[in-house]
Amino acid sequence: MQTQILERMESNVRTYSRSFPVVFTKARNARLTDEEGREYIDFLAGAGSLNYGHNNPKIKQAMLDYLAEDNIIHGLDFWTAAKRDYLNALEEVLLKPRGLDYKVQFPGPTGTNAVEAAIRLARNIKGRHNIVTFTNGFHGVTMGALATTGNRKFREATGGVPTVGGTFLPYDGYLGEHTDTLDYFEKLLTDKSGGLDVPAGVIVETVQGEGGINVSGLEWLKRLEAICHAHDILLIVDDIQAGCGRTGKFFSFEHAGVVPDIVTNSKSLSGLGLPFSQVLMRPELDVWTPGQYNGTFRGFALAFTTAAAALRYFWSDDTFERDVQRKGRVVEDRFQKIAAWISEQGIEASERGRGLMRGIDVGSGDIADRITEKAFANGLVIETSGQDGEVVKCLCPLTIPDEDLLEGLDILETSVKQALS
Ligand code: PLP
């Protein structure tokens, strides 16, 4: 395999090509093929940006048709037929059936761009700087978003510039299962000497993806919403990784029945892996003045086209979400068995997750790395997450055929046994 130029020219900052040092050439749904014709089952799915699999034919056809007709492609915030069509799909397929009423901002195309816009909007609305965020939260690595991201590796890579404007509080379960961490938040808000600057907003992932598949309880989320309402604080749900169906509902907060003030989406939003993000806000929160937040790429027309196709194809009824929930139970069941086997070997392990966002916590990044390395050698692309990379994380395409899902789980089980023998 010719990798010399890739190794020589691409910055040291590269990551995934270190775990998977082959040249990938083709992909279809949950299968990747490298240059030498070797196939891999994909349990990473572009870090959750390919919930509908690689090259989904229906979504790709929408893009090809659009391209064939000399339509507008650029990403300035012009009105285009593609944008109109996407907004129609968003309203008709997603928002109205869920009783949700949001206006939409298209910031830059990445997740961190959406988070930057969301927290700045919250600050402008409330005239307060502070944003409460949670331990192990990951919201991106640009400076504003980084202030709400817990991981020290990223926080220390700013050349000494401090990240400001975020206050970390314990996520659900952080202090053990018997402590409701929101008691602390509520106490800080009511105690005038608690030292917490009253926040403009709280940003939360309902399931922490990069932080190690930490799942917040549905009651905890409801209580968080109630605390925000009681103290005039905006609730921002960062659904960049947990959204677009990953947890078994389009919006991960649907499980808890909460209605965030602001929502961020990106990753799988375009349906085809194209860079695309959005911020949803309750209509009365749209305090932006024209051009107050700008950028060249604010709504990529190709992504509007593919995102609209994905919404119409997968979300017009509940067939897809029920199938995701079914597959989630298959993964949960097998992960529990694998975790139990690991524990029998004297290494404490457990499984957790919601829908098809699941992980096995093996307690150590070294062990998790050994497992994922074996898995790759055996034909499975899977990654780790958590503060030390101690959680082997399944983010397979939601569209994965059952045969591939079972084969991927078999490979993982074999790899665990090889890694620990
Ligand atoms: N928010 C969450 C919950 C994420 O998982 C991520 C990326 O993994 C981001 C924000 C940042 O997205 P991006 O990497 O596209 O900037």
Short mmCIF file of C-alpha atoms and ligand atoms in Angstrom, two decimals:
data_model
loop_
_atom_site.label_atom_id
_atom_site.label_comp_id
_atom_site.label_asym_id
_atom_site.label_seq_id
_atom_site.Cartn_x
_atom_site.Cartn_y
_atom_site.Cartn_z
CA MET A 1 0.00 0.00 0.00
CA GLN A 2 1.37 3.44 -0.95
CA THR A 3 1.32 5.44 2.28
CA GLN A 4 4.61 7.39 2.01
CA ILE A 5 3.12 10.68 0.87
CA LEU A 6 0.35 10.42 3.44
CA GLU A 7 2.83 9.86 6.25
CA ARG A 8 5.23 12.53 5.00
CA MET A 9 2.85 15.38 4.23
CA GLU A 10 -0.13 15.16 6.52
CA SER A 11 0.34 16.91 9.88
CA ASN A 12 1.14 14.91 12.99
CA VAL A 13 -2.27 15.94 14.23
CA ARG A 14 -3.89 13.11 12.24
CA THR A 15 -5.57 10.48 14.41
CA TYR A 16 -7.77 7.87 12.77
CA SER A 17 -5.16 6.87 10.21
CA ARG A 18 -2.95 5.81 13.13
CA SER A 19 -5.56 3.35 14.37
CA PHE A 20 -6.48 2.21 10.86
CA PRO A 21 -3.29 2.56 8.79
CA VAL A 22 -4.65 1.45 5.42
CA VAL A 23 -5.86 3.37 2.39
CA PHE A 24 -9.62 3.05 2.12
CA THR A 25 -11.08 3.25 -1.34
CA LYS A 26 -14.71 2.16 -1.35
CA ALA A 27 -17.58 1.80 1.05
CA ARG A 28 -21.20 0.73 1.01
CA ASN A 29 -23.50 0.86 4.03
CA ALA A 30 -21.58 -0.81 6.89
CA ARG A 31 -18.69 -2.18 4.84
CA LEU A 32 -15.42 -0.47 3.99
CA THR A 33 -12.89 -1.74 1.44
CA ASP A 34 -9.20 -0.87 1.37
CA GLU A 35 -6.96 -0.47 -1.64
CA GLU A 36 -5.93 -4.12 -1.49
CA GLY A 37 -9.50 -5.29 -1.61
CA ARG A 38 -9.78 -6.22 2.07
CA GLU A 39 -13.22 -5.64 3.59
CA TYR A 40 -13.97 -4.31 7.03
CA ILE A 41 -17.21 -3.99 8.96
CA ASP A 42 -17.62 -0.42 10.11
CA PHE A 43 -18.60 0.15 13.76
CA LEU A 44 -17.33 3.73 13.64
CA ALA A 45 -19.36 5.19 10.77
CA GLY A 46 -17.30 8.33 10.27
CA ALA A 47 -17.41 9.01 14.04
CA GLY A 48 -21.19 8.99 13.89
CA SER A 49 -21.49 11.04 10.72
CA LEU A 50 -22.82 8.11 8.67
CA ASN A 51 -25.89 6.95 10.57
CA TYR A 52 -27.46 5.94 7.25
CA GLY A 53 -24.33 4.09 6.14
CA HIS A 54 -21.79 4.83 3.43
CA ASN A 55 -23.14 5.85 0.03
CA ASN A 56 -26.78 5.31 0.88
CA PRO A 57 -28.23 4.91 -2.63
CA LYS A 58 -31.44 6.91 -2.05
CA ILE A 59 -29.59 9.84 -0.48
CA LYS A 60 -26.80 9.77 -3.04
CA GLN A 61 -29.27 9.74 -5.90
CA ALA A 62 -30.81 12.95 -4.58
CA MET A 63 -27.34 14.53 -4.70
CA LEU A 64 -26.57 13.20 -8.18
CA ASP A 65 -29.88 14.50 -9.54
CA TYR A 66 -29.21 17.88 -7.99
CA LEU A 67 -25.69 18.01 -9.42
CA ALA A 68 -26.86 16.98 -12.88
CA GLU A 69 -29.09 20.06 -13.19
CA ASP A 70 -26.56 22.88 -12.61
CA ASN A 71 -28.20 23.82 -9.35
CA ILE A 72 -26.60 26.14 -6.78
CA ILE A 73 -23.84 24.39 -4.83
CA HIS A 74 -22.10 27.02 -2.70
CA GLY A 75 -22.81 27.70 0.93
CA LEU A 76 -23.50 31.43 1.30
CA ASP A 77 -26.81 32.11 2.98
CA PHE A 78 -28.69 32.80 -0.26
CA TRP A 79 -32.25 31.61 -0.58
CA THR A 80 -32.12 28.51 -2.75
CA ALA A 81 -34.66 25.92 -3.75
CA ALA A 82 -32.51 23.37 -1.89
CA LYS A 83 -32.76 25.34 1.36
CA ARG A 84 -36.51 25.78 0.96
CA ASP A 85 -36.95 22.08 0.36
CA TYR A 86 -34.86 21.16 3.41
CA LEU A 87 -36.83 23.52 5.66
CA ASN A 88 -40.06 22.01 4.38
CA ALA A 89 -38.78 18.51 5.19
CA LEU A 90 -37.51 19.61 8.61
CA GLU A 91 -40.85 21.16 9.50
CA GLU A 92 -43.14 18.51 8.03
CA VAL A 93 -41.20 15.34 8.82
CA LEU A 94 -39.49 16.18 12.10
CA LEU A 95 -40.80 19.20 13.95
CA LYS A 96 -44.57 19.20 13.46
CA PRO A 97 -45.13 15.50 14.26
CA ARG A 98 -43.14 15.98 17.47
CA GLY A 99 -44.98 19.18 18.43
CA LEU A 100 -41.74 21.16 18.21
CA ASP A 101 -41.50 24.77 17.06
CA TYR A 102 -37.99 25.97 16.21
CA LYS A 103 -36.31 28.48 13.96
CA VAL A 104 -33.07 27.37 12.33
CA GLN A 105 -29.62 28.90 12.04
CA PHE A 106 -27.06 27.43 9.68
CA PRO A 107 -23.63 28.25 11.11
CA GLY A 108 -20.37 26.84 9.70
CA PRO A 109 -20.61 23.18 8.75
CA THR A 110 -18.98 21.41 11.70
CA GLY A 111 -20.29 20.48 15.10
CA THR A 112 -18.09 22.92 16.95
CA ASN A 113 -19.40 25.74 14.72
CA ALA A 114 -22.95 24.92 15.85
CA VAL A 115 -21.91 24.86 19.50
CA GLU A 116 -20.11 28.20 19.15
CA ALA A 117 -23.23 29.75 17.66
CA ALA A 118 -25.55 28.18 20.24
CA ILE A 119 -23.63 29.36 23.29
CA ARG A 120 -23.07 32.82 21.85
CA LEU A 121 -26.78 33.10 21.14
CA ALA A 122 -27.56 32.07 24.74
CA ARG A 123 -25.12 34.70 26.06
CA ASN A 124 -26.62 37.42 23.88
CA ILE A 125 -30.15 36.56 24.96
CA LYS A 126 -29.44 36.53 28.68
CA GLY A 127 -26.62 39.08 28.82
CA ARG A 128 -24.61 36.65 30.98
CA HIS A 129 -21.31 35.03 30.09
CA ASN A 130 -21.38 31.77 32.00
CA ILE A 131 -22.34 28.45 30.43
CA VAL A 132 -22.74 25.44 32.68
CA THR A 133 -21.40 22.25 31.17
CA PHE A 134 -20.71 18.82 32.57
CA THR A 135 -17.76 16.63 33.47
CA ASN A 136 -16.71 14.47 30.52
CA GLY A 137 -18.68 16.68 28.15
CA PHE A 138 -17.33 17.07 24.62
CA HIS A 139 -18.64 19.96 22.55
CA GLY A 140 -15.83 20.68 20.11
CA VAL A 141 -12.36 22.24 20.09
CA THR A 142 -12.72 25.83 18.84
CA MET A 143 -12.15 28.27 21.71
CA GLY A 144 -15.76 28.93 22.72
CA ALA A 145 -16.81 25.31 22.50
CA LEU A 146 -13.57 24.16 24.13
CA ALA A 147 -14.50 26.09 27.25
CA THR A 148 -17.34 23.58 27.61
CA THR A 149 -15.26 20.49 26.72
CA GLY A 150 -13.78 18.60 29.66
CA ASN A 151 -10.91 16.62 28.18
CA ARG A 152 -7.55 17.99 29.36
CA LYS A 153 -5.72 16.89 26.20
CA PHE A 154 -7.73 19.38 24.15
CA ARG A 155 -7.89 22.07 26.81
CA GLU A 156 -4.13 22.10 27.18
CA ALA A 157 -3.49 22.44 23.45
CA THR A 158 -4.26 26.17 23.23
CA GLY A 159 -0.70 27.42 23.63
CA GLY A 160 -1.52 28.60 27.12
CA VAL A 161 -4.55 30.72 26.22
CA PRO A 162 -7.13 30.05 28.92
CA THR A 163 -10.54 28.80 27.96
CA VAL A 164 -13.13 31.01 29.60
CA GLY A 165 -16.86 31.12 30.04
CA GLY A 166 -17.65 27.55 31.08
CA THR A 167 -18.31 26.06 34.52
CA PHE A 168 -18.12 22.29 34.91
CA LEU A 169 -20.61 20.53 37.14
CA PRO A 170 -20.86 16.77 37.76
CA TYR A 171 -22.80 14.85 35.09
CA ASP A 172 -25.41 12.31 36.08
CA GLY A 173 -23.64 9.38 37.80
CA TYR A 174 -20.32 11.21 38.17
CA LEU A 175 -20.44 10.97 41.97
CA GLY A 176 -21.83 7.44 42.07
CA GLU A 177 -25.29 6.10 41.46
CA HIS A 178 -26.69 7.25 44.80
CA THR A 179 -25.94 10.95 44.35
CA ASP A 180 -28.23 13.17 42.33
CA THR A 181 -25.67 15.63 41.00
CA LEU A 182 -28.39 18.18 40.30
CA ASP A 183 -28.76 18.74 44.05
CA TYR A 184 -25.41 20.47 43.84
CA PHE A 185 -26.42 22.60 40.83
CA GLU A 186 -29.64 23.66 42.50
CA LYS A 187 -27.86 24.47 45.75
CA LEU A 188 -25.30 26.62 43.90
CA LEU A 189 -28.09 28.53 42.17
CA THR A 190 -30.01 29.24 45.34
CA ASP A 191 -26.99 29.99 47.54
CA LYS A 192 -26.00 33.61 46.91
CA SER A 193 -22.51 32.79 48.17
CA GLY A 194 -22.17 29.56 46.20
CA GLY A 195 -19.77 31.22 43.78
CA LEU A 196 -21.56 30.21 40.61
CA ASP A 197 -22.15 33.07 38.18
CA VAL A 198 -25.77 32.53 37.12
CA PRO A 199 -25.38 30.94 33.70
CA ALA A 200 -26.96 32.05 30.45
CA GLY A 201 -27.34 28.42 29.49
CA VAL A 202 -26.61 24.82 30.32
CA ILE A 203 -25.18 22.66 27.57
CA VAL A 204 -25.65 18.92 27.86
CA GLU A 205 -25.33 15.70 25.89
CA THR A 206 -28.08 13.24 26.86
CA VAL A 207 -25.54 10.48 26.20
CA GLN A 208 -21.91 11.57 26.30
CA GLY A 209 -20.26 10.18 23.18
CA GLU A 210 -16.60 11.17 23.43
CA GLY A 211 -16.78 11.21 27.22
CA GLY A 212 -17.32 7.45 27.40
CA ILE A 213 -20.97 6.65 26.58
CA ASN A 214 -22.22 8.07 29.87
CA VAL A 215 -25.99 7.92 29.82
CA SER A 216 -27.99 10.51 31.72
CA GLY A 217 -31.17 9.30 33.38
CA LEU A 218 -34.45 10.48 31.90
CA GLU A 219 -35.58 11.80 35.29
CA TRP A 220 -32.28 13.64 35.66
CA LEU A 221 -32.84 15.33 32.29
CA LYS A 222 -36.37 16.32 33.25
CA ARG A 223 -35.11 17.77 36.52
CA LEU A 224 -32.37 19.65 34.65
CA GLU A 225 -35.04 21.17 32.40
CA ALA A 226 -37.13 22.15 35.44
CA ILE A 227 -34.13 23.78 37.15
CA CYS A 228 -33.36 25.75 33.99
CA HIS A 229 -36.95 26.96 33.76
CA ALA A 230 -37.06 27.91 37.43
CA HIS A 231 -33.85 29.97 37.21
CA ASP A 232 -34.30 31.59 33.79
CA ILE A 233 -31.48 29.58 32.22
CA LEU A 234 -31.53 28.28 28.64
CA LEU A 235 -31.29 24.53 28.13
CA ILE A 236 -29.04 23.66 25.19
CA VAL A 237 -29.00 20.01 24.13
CA ASP A 238 -25.94 19.17 22.07
CA ASP A 239 -27.35 16.43 19.85
CA ILE A 240 -24.41 16.39 17.47
CA GLN A 241 -23.51 12.79 18.25
CA ALA A 242 -26.58 11.44 20.06
CA GLY A 243 -29.04 12.94 17.56
CA CYS A 244 -30.12 11.89 14.04
CA GLY A 245 -31.52 8.61 15.38
CA ARG A 246 -28.43 7.30 17.17
CA THR A 247 -30.26 6.64 20.46
CA GLY A 248 -33.38 5.26 18.76
CA LYS A 249 -35.29 8.54 18.33
CA PHE A 250 -34.36 11.34 15.96
CA PHE A 251 -33.69 13.73 18.84
CA SER A 252 -32.09 12.06 21.83
CA PHE A 253 -34.08 14.25 24.25
CA GLU A 254 -37.37 12.77 22.99
CA HIS A 255 -36.83 9.81 25.33
CA ALA A 256 -37.07 12.14 28.32
CA GLY A 257 -39.88 14.28 26.93
CA VAL A 258 -37.91 17.49 27.49
CA VAL A 259 -38.03 20.40 25.07
CA PRO A 260 -34.69 22.21 24.91
CA ASP A 261 -34.56 25.93 24.19
CA ILE A 262 -31.68 25.39 21.78
CA VAL A 263 -30.49 22.23 19.96
CA THR A 264 -27.31 21.60 17.98
CA ASN A 265 -27.12 18.99 15.20
CA SER A 266 -24.32 18.06 12.84
CA LYS A 267 -22.47 14.79 12.06
CA SER A 268 -25.19 12.65 10.38
CA LEU A 269 -27.48 15.57 9.58
CA SER A 270 -26.58 15.62 5.88
CA GLY A 271 -27.19 11.88 5.66
CA LEU A 272 -24.19 11.29 3.44
CA GLY A 273 -21.26 12.47 5.53
CA LEU A 274 -21.19 15.96 4.03
CA PRO A 275 -20.20 18.73 6.48
CA PHE A 276 -23.42 20.36 7.67
CA SER A 277 -24.75 21.69 10.95
CA GLN A 278 -27.70 23.55 12.37
CA VAL A 279 -28.82 25.32 15.51
CA LEU A 280 -32.50 25.03 16.39
CA MET A 281 -33.89 27.73 18.66
CA ARG A 282 -37.31 28.52 20.06
CA PRO A 283 -38.61 31.27 17.72
CA GLU A 284 -38.66 33.98 20.39
CA LEU A 285 -34.96 33.33 21.09
CA ASP A 286 -33.89 34.45 17.63
CA VAL A 287 -32.34 37.71 18.77
CA TRP A 288 -29.63 37.75 16.10
CA THR A 289 -29.50 40.89 14.00
CA PRO A 290 -28.72 40.46 10.28
CA GLY A 291 -25.14 39.31 9.75
CA GLN A 292 -24.29 39.44 13.46
CA TYR A 293 -22.96 35.91 13.16
CA ASN A 294 -21.60 35.10 9.73
CA GLY A 295 -19.32 32.90 7.65
CA THR A 296 -18.91 31.83 4.05
CA PHE A 297 -20.31 28.35 4.46
CA ARG A 298 -23.68 28.72 6.16
CA GLY A 299 -25.83 26.00 4.72
CA PHE A 300 -24.21 23.83 2.07
CA ALA A 301 -26.73 23.39 -0.75
CA LEU A 302 -25.68 19.81 -1.52
CA ALA A 303 -26.14 18.93 2.12
CA PHE A 304 -29.62 20.51 2.15
CA THR A 305 -30.51 18.17 -0.68
CA THR A 306 -29.17 15.02 0.94
CA ALA A 307 -30.47 15.94 4.40
CA ALA A 308 -33.98 16.47 3.03
CA ALA A 309 -33.83 13.10 1.26
CA ALA A 310 -32.65 11.40 4.48
CA LEU A 311 -35.44 12.94 6.55
CA ARG A 312 -38.13 11.96 4.08
CA TYR A 313 -36.80 8.47 3.51
CA PHE A 314 -36.08 7.44 7.11
CA TRP A 315 -38.25 9.57 9.34
CA SER A 316 -41.66 9.85 7.67
CA ASP A 317 -42.96 7.16 10.03
CA ASP A 318 -41.63 5.22 13.01
CA THR A 319 -40.46 2.08 11.14
CA PHE A 320 -36.83 3.13 11.14
CA GLU A 321 -36.67 4.22 14.76
CA ARG A 322 -38.22 0.96 15.91
CA ASP A 323 -35.62 -0.95 13.90
CA VAL A 324 -32.81 1.08 15.46
CA GLN A 325 -34.20 0.28 18.91
CA ARG A 326 -34.36 -3.43 18.02
CA LYS A 327 -30.75 -3.45 16.83
CA GLY A 328 -29.77 -1.53 19.95
CA ARG A 329 -31.14 -4.39 22.06
CA VAL A 330 -29.12 -6.90 20.01
CA VAL A 331 -25.91 -4.95 20.68
CA GLU A 332 -26.82 -4.43 24.34
CA ASP A 333 -27.38 -8.14 24.87
CA ARG A 334 -24.08 -9.14 23.24
CA PHE A 335 -22.12 -6.36 24.96
CA GLN A 336 -23.46 -7.52 28.32
CA LYS A 337 -22.23 -11.03 27.58
CA ILE A 338 -18.83 -9.79 26.44
CA ALA A 339 -18.53 -7.55 29.52
CA ALA A 340 -19.48 -10.48 31.77
CA TRP A 341 -16.80 -12.65 30.14
CA ILE A 342 -14.18 -9.91 30.62
CA SER A 343 -15.18 -9.56 34.28
CA GLU A 344 -14.76 -13.34 34.72
CA GLN A 345 -11.13 -12.89 33.65
CA GLY A 346 -10.62 -10.57 36.63
CA ILE A 347 -10.95 -7.29 34.71
CA GLU A 348 -14.01 -5.37 35.81
CA ALA A 349 -16.09 -4.49 32.76
CA SER A 350 -19.60 -3.23 32.12
CA GLU A 351 -21.76 -2.21 29.18
CA ARG A 352 -23.90 0.89 28.79
CA GLY A 353 -25.66 3.00 26.21
CA ARG A 354 -28.96 3.98 24.64
CA GLY A 355 -30.19 2.75 21.25
CA LEU A 356 -27.22 2.13 18.95
CA MET A 357 -24.88 4.34 20.97
CA ARG A 358 -23.27 1.72 23.17
CA GLY A 359 -19.98 0.86 24.79
CA ILE A 360 -18.12 -1.65 26.92
CA ASP A 361 -16.10 -0.05 29.70
CA VAL A 362 -13.02 -2.20 30.27
CA GLY A 363 -11.51 0.17 32.84
CA SER A 364 -8.24 0.84 30.99
CA GLY A 365 -7.26 2.54 27.77
CA ASP A 366 -4.47 0.00 27.22
CA ILE A 367 -6.86 -2.93 27.33
CA ALA A 368 -9.39 -1.13 25.12
CA ASP A 369 -6.61 -0.36 22.60
CA ARG A 370 -5.51 -3.99 22.56
CA ILE A 371 -9.10 -5.01 21.79
CA THR A 372 -9.63 -2.46 19.01
CA GLU A 373 -6.25 -3.30 17.44
CA LYS A 374 -7.15 -7.00 17.33
CA ALA A 375 -10.57 -6.08 15.99
CA PHE A 376 -9.03 -4.14 13.12
CA ALA A 377 -6.69 -7.03 12.33
CA ASN A 378 -9.81 -9.23 12.24
CA GLY A 379 -11.72 -6.89 9.92
CA LEU A 380 -13.69 -4.59 12.24
CA VAL A 381 -13.29 -0.82 12.47
CA ILE A 382 -14.17 0.24 16.02
CA GLU A 383 -12.87 3.00 18.28
CA THR A 384 -12.65 3.89 21.94
CA SER A 385 -13.85 6.85 24.00
CA GLY A 386 -13.73 8.05 27.61
CA GLN A 387 -11.13 10.05 29.55
CA ASP A 388 -8.47 7.35 29.03
CA GLY A 389 -10.04 5.72 25.99
CA GLU A 390 -11.28 2.92 28.27
CA VAL A 391 -14.63 2.41 26.54
CA VAL A 392 -14.90 0.31 23.37
CA LYS A 393 -17.64 2.15 21.54
CA CYS A 394 -20.11 0.93 18.92
CA LEU A 395 -21.33 3.60 16.51
CA CYS A 396 -22.28 1.28 13.64
CA PRO A 397 -24.52 2.68 10.88
CA LEU A 398 -28.15 2.52 11.98
CA THR A 399 -28.87 0.91 8.62
CA ILE A 400 -26.42 -1.96 9.17
CA PRO A 401 -27.88 -5.25 7.88
CA ASP A 402 -28.44 -7.83 10.63
CA GLU A 403 -25.83 -10.20 9.10
CA ASP A 404 -23.14 -7.50 9.26
CA LEU A 405 -24.14 -6.49 12.76
CA LEU A 406 -23.88 -10.07 14.00
CA GLU A 407 -20.62 -10.65 12.14
CA GLY A 408 -19.17 -7.45 13.62
CA LEU A 409 -20.23 -8.53 17.12
CA ASP A 410 -18.66 -11.98 16.55
CA ILE A 411 -15.41 -10.33 15.46
CA LEU A 412 -15.45 -8.12 18.52
CA GLU A 413 -16.02 -11.08 20.83
CA THR A 414 -13.17 -13.05 19.22
CA SER A 415 -10.91 -10.00 19.40
CA VAL A 416 -11.66 -9.50 23.10
CA LYS A 417 -10.72 -13.11 23.76
CA GLN A 418 -7.51 -12.79 21.72
CA ALA A 419 -6.58 -9.51 23.40
CA LEU A 420 -7.03 -10.88 26.89
CA SER A 421 -5.53 -14.34 26.45
N1 PLP B 1 -20.57 17.97 20.20
C1 PLP B 1 -20.57 16.64 20.34
C2 PLP B 1 -21.56 16.01 21.26
C3 PLP B 1 -19.66 15.84 19.63
O1 PLP B 1 -19.67 14.52 19.80
C4 PLP B 1 -18.76 16.48 18.76
C5 PLP B 1 -17.78 15.68 18.00
O2 PLP B 1 -17.54 14.53 18.26
C6 PLP B 1 -18.80 17.87 18.64
C7 PLP B 1 -19.71 18.60 19.37
C8 PLP B 1 -17.84 18.60 17.72
O3 PLP B 1 -18.15 18.31 16.41
P1 PLP B 1 -17.04 18.56 15.27
O4 PLP B 1 -15.98 17.53 15.51
O5 PLP B 1 -17.76 18.34 13.99
O6 PLP B 1 -16.55 19.94 15.44
#
